[in-house]
Amino acid sequence: MSTTRTQGISLITATAVVVANMIGTGVFTSLGFQVGSLPSGFVLLMLWVVGGVCAFCGAVCYGELAAALPRSGGEYHFLSKIFHPAVGFLSGWLSVTVGFAAPIALAAMAFGKYFSGIFPHAPATTWSLVMVWVVTLIHVGGISMAAKFQNTATWLKVTLILVFIGAGFWFGKAQPVHFLPVSGDLNLMGSTPFAVSLVYVMYAYAGWNAATYIVGDIRDPQKNVPLAIALGTLLVAGLYLALNAVFLQVAPMSELDGKLDVGHIAAVHIFGETGGKIMSGLICLGLVSSISAMTWVGPRVMKTMGQDLRVLAPLAASDERGVPVAGLFVQLSIVVTLLLTASFETVLTCVQFSIQLGSFATVVGLIVLRIRQPDLPRPYRCWGYPVTPILFLGISLWMMVFVAKKHPDETLAGMALILLGWIIYFISPRTPRTP
């Protein structure tokens, strides 16, 4: 049966959701912790190239699954269908509890910090709380209002980033940095610092799978979801590459080394002292669109899970416009709690391994589904199969091993959260679904 429909959000909006989920604070902060151990422009840019390749490989894998198994929920839906509902529930459980709420809280806290630097009339936490409430109420207003807000915030953010990139190359005073390989660069790319830095670069790319969580809201999803994921990932990879090239082009590495606010430092070199506020405003805008995108996505996962499990049935409720109001306010309550207790950083560290494990299992599921159901209709087929999924799995496995070694306590805490979800699943009655 075809899932094509004329109602829902467009490809442009779906791509905006992907872009907004990906571009947060990571690209504006990571470089300062890389230049000290990797003092090469070429090697530093290759970090973002490798990260972009991995994200794109994951994107095309998810695109096939979204087209073959079209339903909102992302990993929850895919893993439930391919392996077992319990496996899907565990992934969805992480998303519902902290998978989206913690990043929203983190982005909101950063927004408050930057915004209070521009308008220091209230504490940063107050601005953070105001923003998450405003964004939630916009989404309660309906999909149409949310789509307009998301499109405006995201594409304005992209435009401002492009202007910043253009100004950097045009007005910035060039530093003695080389973007072509020189002697010793290949050795640096095989070094431990390169591998360590790649982990954090991949975190900056997180969010490329956002459109698979809102399949039910997207017009002609079997066509537009794969396109939105691929186009959004390619656009962000290009922006990340150019933005880091500008940072290196306009600011000395000695000034960037060890600094969190590399965007501010680069802006000062381009625009003078007023550049700091300009950059703060740009980052604020980027954070607003990220908060909005994650606010949109999280409750859709809750809604899908609520349709399958009676204990979560209240989260499946939607108003006459299809807005999961209950899920929006449940997510908001978790975000507010994290903001007020400032405990979300620990929580986010705890689930990093688990969330990556969900993506790893989903791409394994793509291969399993190809073997088990070779005749399943696939309106979109993964580009470069089987090289692309194998490449994604290899990099992801390396990342999980590194995270587990670096943060053993947090990894165990994340696994404990998975165990709790497993217990909840098996004691909860299922809601019968009609095929």
C-alpha positions as a printed Julia matrix, in Angstrom:
435×3 Matrix{Float64}:
  0.0     0.0    0.0
  1.4     3.41  -0.94
  2.11    5.87   1.83
  2.15    8.9   -0.47
  0.05   11.78   0.85
 -0.53   15.36  -0.13
 -0.68   16.73   3.44
  2.29   17.2    5.71
  5.49   19.19   5.73
  7.55   19.69   2.58
 10.99   18.39   1.66
 12.4    21.84   2.46
 11.01   21.76   6.01
 12.11   18.15   6.55
 15.62   19.12   5.44
 15.47   22.12   7.79
 14.71   19.77  10.69
 17.79   17.68   9.81
 20.03   20.74   9.45
 18.76   22.3   12.69
 19.29   19.07  14.63
 22.88   18.85  13.42
 24.16   22.43  13.72
 24.48   23.28  17.4
 27.4    24.49  19.48
 29.83   21.71  18.51
 31.16   23.3   15.34
 31.75   26.59  17.18
 33.76   25.02  20.02
 35.57   21.84  18.9
 38.48   23.37  17.0
 40.11   24.88  20.08
 40.7    21.42  21.52
 42.18   20.06  18.28
 44.76   22.6   17.08
 47.22   21.93  19.91
 47.79   18.27  19.05
 47.04   18.55  15.32
 48.85   21.71  14.12
 47.98   21.26  10.45
 45.21   22.97   8.5
 44.89   20.02   6.15
 44.64   17.44   8.95
 42.12   19.54  10.88
 39.87   19.85   7.84
 40.22   16.12   7.16
 38.69   15.51  10.59
 35.49   17.17   9.39
 35.67   15.41   6.02
 35.91   11.98   7.69
 33.1    12.89  10.08
 30.94   14.05   7.18
 31.6    10.83   5.24
 30.55    8.75   8.25
 27.4    10.81   8.81
 26.48   10.57   5.1
 26.97    6.81   5.15
 24.57    6.59   8.08
 22.14    8.92   6.34
 21.82    6.82   3.17
 21.37    3.68   5.3
 18.56    5.27   7.3
 17.06    6.58   4.07
 16.46    3.05   2.77
 14.9     1.95   6.06
 12.64    5.02   6.22
 11.38    4.36   2.68
 10.89    0.61   3.22
  9.36    0.91   6.73
  7.58    4.3    6.71
  6.4     5.2   10.2
  7.5     7.84  12.71
  9.77    6.74  15.53
 13.25    6.38  14.03
 15.3     3.62  15.64
 12.35    2.59  17.83
 10.3     1.65  14.78
 13.14    0.18  12.7
 14.55   -2.04  15.45
 11.08   -3.19  16.49
 10.3    -4.34  12.96
 13.67   -5.88  12.13
 14.68   -7.56  15.39
 12.08   -7.53  18.17
  9.75   -4.93  19.73
 11.79   -5.12  22.93
 14.94   -4.0   21.09
 13.09   -1.08  19.55
 11.59   -0.13  22.88
 15.02    0.12  24.5
 16.18    2.59  21.87
 12.94    4.55  22.16
 13.16    4.47  25.94
 16.52    6.25  25.82
 15.08    8.83  23.43
 12.02    9.45  25.59
 13.91    9.77  28.89
 17.02   11.75  27.99
 17.86   11.28  24.31
 16.16   14.51  23.24
 15.5    16.27  26.56
 19.18   16.41  27.56
 20.42   17.94  24.27
 17.52   20.44  24.38
 18.53   21.44  27.9
 22.19   21.69  26.89
 21.33   23.87  23.88
 18.99   26.01  26.01
 21.68   26.54  28.63
 24.14   27.62  25.93
 21.47   29.93  24.5
 20.98   31.51  27.91
 24.72   32.06  28.32
 25.16   33.71  24.92
 21.92   35.71  25.1
 22.68   37.07  28.55
 25.99   38.27  27.14
 24.05   40.42  24.66
 21.17   41.39  26.97
 22.42   41.02  30.56
 19.07   41.94  32.17
 18.32   38.49  33.57
 20.27   35.38  34.64
 21.2    32.94  31.88
 18.94   30.24  33.35
 15.94   32.57  33.04
 16.6    33.11  29.34
 17.0    29.34  28.93
 13.65   28.62  30.56
 11.9    31.33  28.57
 13.21   29.95  25.29
 12.17   26.3   25.9
  8.69   27.47  26.94
  8.31   29.74  23.9
  9.46   27.03  21.48
  7.15   24.43  23.06
  4.14   26.76  22.82
  4.95   27.43  19.15
  4.83   23.68  18.49
  1.59   23.35  20.47
  0.19   25.89  17.99
  0.22   23.28  15.22
  2.41   21.71  12.57
  1.91   24.61  10.17
  3.11   27.18  12.69
  6.0    24.92  13.76
  7.04   24.41  10.12
  7.1    28.15   9.41
  9.11   28.82  12.56
 11.52   25.98  11.82
 12.06   27.07   8.22
 12.64   30.7    9.18
 15.04   29.97  12.06
 17.02   27.31  10.2
 17.49   28.96   6.84
 18.24   32.34   8.44
 20.89   30.57  10.5
 22.36   28.97   7.36
 22.34   32.35   5.6
 24.17   34.03   8.47
 26.75   31.23   8.56
 27.31   31.68   4.82
 27.71   35.44   5.33
 30.21   34.78   8.12
 32.15   32.37   5.89
 32.18   34.87   3.01
 33.27   37.73   5.28
 36.03   35.59   6.74
 37.56   34.74   3.37
 37.01   38.26   1.98
 37.94   40.54   4.9
 39.95   38.3    7.23
 43.72   38.66   7.4
 45.12   35.36   6.16
 47.17   33.32   8.6
 50.12   31.1    7.56
 48.02   27.92   7.43
 48.14   25.25   4.71
 45.01   23.42   3.53
 46.95   21.11   1.19
 48.91   18.14   2.61
 52.51   18.67   3.59
 55.19   16.38   4.99
 54.08   14.69   8.21
 50.33   15.15   7.68
 49.68   11.49   6.91
 51.39   10.5   10.15
 49.17   12.93  12.06
 46.06   11.4   10.48
 47.08    8.0   11.82
 47.83    9.31  15.29
 45.9     8.93  18.55
 45.05   12.68  18.73
 43.33   12.4   15.34
 41.27    9.45  16.57
 40.4    11.23  19.82
 39.37   14.41  17.98
 37.21   12.46  15.55
 34.97   11.3   18.4
 34.01   14.88  19.22
 33.63   15.79  15.56
 31.1    12.95  15.19
 29.14   14.33  18.12
 28.94   17.64  16.23
 27.42   15.72  13.29
 24.79   14.03  15.47
 21.21   14.64  14.31
 21.51   13.57  10.67
 18.76   10.97  11.24
 16.21   13.51  12.54
 13.7    13.17   9.67
 13.16    9.46  10.41
 11.54   10.39  13.73
  8.78   12.45  12.08
  7.93   10.33   9.02
  4.23   10.69   9.86
  4.47   14.48   9.49
  6.27   14.49   6.12
  4.59   14.68   2.73
  5.41   11.71   0.44
  7.8    10.24   3.07
  9.15    7.36   0.97
 10.68    9.93  -1.37
 11.25   12.96   0.84
 12.69   11.37   4.0
 15.74    9.83   2.26
 16.25   13.06   0.32
 15.96   15.23   3.44
 18.49   13.11   5.34
 21.01   13.04   2.49
 20.65   16.69   1.47
 20.72   17.95   5.05
 23.84   15.94   5.86
 25.69   17.09   2.75
 24.76   20.73   3.39
 25.93   20.6    7.01
 29.17   18.82   6.06
 29.92   21.59   3.57
 29.15   24.32   6.11
 31.28   22.64   8.78
 34.23   22.33   6.41
 34.02   25.95   5.27
 33.42   27.33   8.76
 36.46   25.59  10.23
 38.54   26.74   7.25
 37.51   30.32   8.07
 38.41   29.9   11.75
 41.88   28.69  10.74
 42.24   31.3    8.02
 41.53   34.36  10.16
 42.77   33.47  13.66
 46.25   32.26  14.74
 46.3    28.69  16.03
 48.04   29.93  19.18
 44.95   32.0   20.03
 42.55   29.15  19.27
 44.46   26.5   21.22
 42.5    25.34  24.25
 39.73   27.91  23.78
 36.02   27.08  23.89
 34.81   30.22  22.1
 36.68   29.85  18.79
 33.75   31.41  16.96
 34.04   34.56  19.07
 37.81   34.72  18.53
 37.42   34.38  14.76
 34.64   37.0   14.69
 36.83   39.53  16.51
 39.53   39.04  13.87
 36.98   39.61  11.08
 34.73   42.36  12.45
 36.63   43.81  15.39
 35.33   43.91  18.96
 31.71   44.02  17.79
 32.3    40.64  16.2
 31.86   38.93  19.55
 28.27   40.06  19.84
 27.61   39.29  16.2
 28.87   35.76  16.7
 26.89   35.37  19.91
 23.75   36.38  18.06
 24.48   33.9   15.27
 25.02   31.08  17.75
 21.83   32.05  19.6
 19.86   31.8   16.37
 21.43   28.44  15.65
 20.52   27.18  19.09
 16.9    28.33  18.74
 16.45   26.31  15.55
 18.14   23.29  17.19
 15.88   23.53  20.24
 12.87   23.75  17.94
 13.9    20.76  15.83
 14.49   18.52  18.85
 11.26   19.76  20.46
  9.46   18.64  17.3
 11.12   15.24  17.08
 11.03   13.94  20.68
  7.25   13.84  21.23
  6.76   11.99  17.9
  8.84    9.11  19.27
  6.75    9.19  22.46
  3.58    9.13  20.36
  4.66    6.08  18.39
  5.67    4.22  21.53
  2.39    5.17  23.2
  0.5     3.53  20.34
  2.23    0.22  21.11
  2.41    0.11  24.92
 -0.56    0.71  27.2
  1.57    2.1   30.0
  2.62    4.92  27.63
 -0.8     5.3   25.97
 -1.33    8.88  27.24
  1.68    9.94  25.19
 -0.04    8.73  22.0
 -2.78   11.33  22.33
 -2.89   14.07  19.7
 -5.24   17.01  19.22
 -7.4    17.49  16.14
 -4.4    18.92  14.25
 -2.22   15.88  14.95
 -0.03   17.64  17.55
  1.12   15.33  20.4
  0.43   17.92  23.09
  0.89   15.51  26.01
  4.29   14.43  24.7
  5.37   18.04  24.22
  4.64   18.94  27.82
  6.15   15.74  29.22
  9.34   16.53  27.34
  9.19   20.15  28.5
  8.92   19.05  32.13
 12.04   16.88  31.77
 13.94   19.74  30.1
 12.93   22.23  32.8
 14.0    19.77  35.51
 17.4    19.3   33.88
 17.87   23.06  33.49
 17.01   23.77  37.11
 19.17   20.97  38.51
 22.01   21.38  36.0
 22.37   17.58  35.99
 21.93   17.06  32.27
 25.67   16.98  31.39
 26.14   13.84  33.48
 23.01   12.31  31.99
 24.14   13.08  28.45
 27.53   11.47  29.07
 25.75    8.39  30.46
 23.72    7.84  27.29
 26.37    8.64  24.66
 27.42    5.0   24.36
 23.82    3.78  24.4
 22.59    6.22  21.74
 25.49    5.32  19.45
 24.69    1.67  20.05
 21.16    2.32  18.78
 22.46    3.77  15.49
 24.92    0.89  15.16
 22.14   -1.69  15.65
 19.91    0.13  13.14
 22.51    0.0   10.36
 23.14   -3.68  11.18
 19.36   -4.01  10.79
 19.58   -2.66   7.25
 21.89   -5.55   6.32
 19.7    -8.07   8.15
 16.58   -6.81   6.37
 18.3    -7.1    2.98
 19.07  -10.76   3.76
 15.73  -11.68   5.33
 13.41   -9.8    2.99
 15.16   -9.29  -0.34
 11.81   -8.76  -2.09
 10.55   -6.06   0.29
  9.59   -2.97  -1.75
 12.35   -0.39  -1.38
 11.42    2.91  -3.05
 14.91    4.11  -2.15
 17.95    1.85  -1.93
 21.07    2.68   0.08
 23.66    4.3   -2.15
 26.99    2.45  -2.22
 25.7    -0.67  -0.43
 27.42   -2.61   1.18
 30.43   -0.26   1.44
 28.5     2.61   3.06
 26.96    0.59   5.95
 30.25   -1.24   6.6
 32.14    2.06   6.73
 29.59    3.53   9.15
 29.68    0.43  11.35
 33.49    0.41  11.47
 33.77    4.04  12.58
 30.86    3.67  15.04
 32.35    0.56  16.63
 35.67    2.31  17.1
 33.87    5.27  18.7
 31.9     3.07  21.11
 35.05    1.24  22.21
 36.79    4.56  22.82
 33.85    6.04  24.78
 33.55    2.88  26.9
 37.26    3.03  27.75
 37.3     6.77  28.43
 34.03    6.88  30.42
 33.51    3.41  31.97
 31.32    4.63  34.83
 29.05    6.68  32.58
 28.83    3.8   30.09
 27.74    1.44  32.88
 25.16    4.0   34.0
 23.82    4.14  30.45
 23.59    0.36  30.32
 21.74    0.45  33.66
 19.21    2.82  32.07
 18.78    0.31  29.25
 18.23   -2.46  31.82
 15.53   -0.38  33.52
 13.83    0.11  30.14
 13.97   -3.65  29.53
 12.21   -4.3   32.84
  9.52   -1.71  32.09
  8.91   -3.25  28.66
  8.36   -6.78  29.94
  6.01   -5.76  32.75
  3.95   -3.51  30.44
  0.98   -4.92  28.45
  1.12   -4.32  24.73
 -1.58   -2.54  22.74
 -2.77   -4.77  19.88
 -2.14   -3.17  16.49
 -4.03   -3.89  13.33
 -1.81   -4.58  10.34
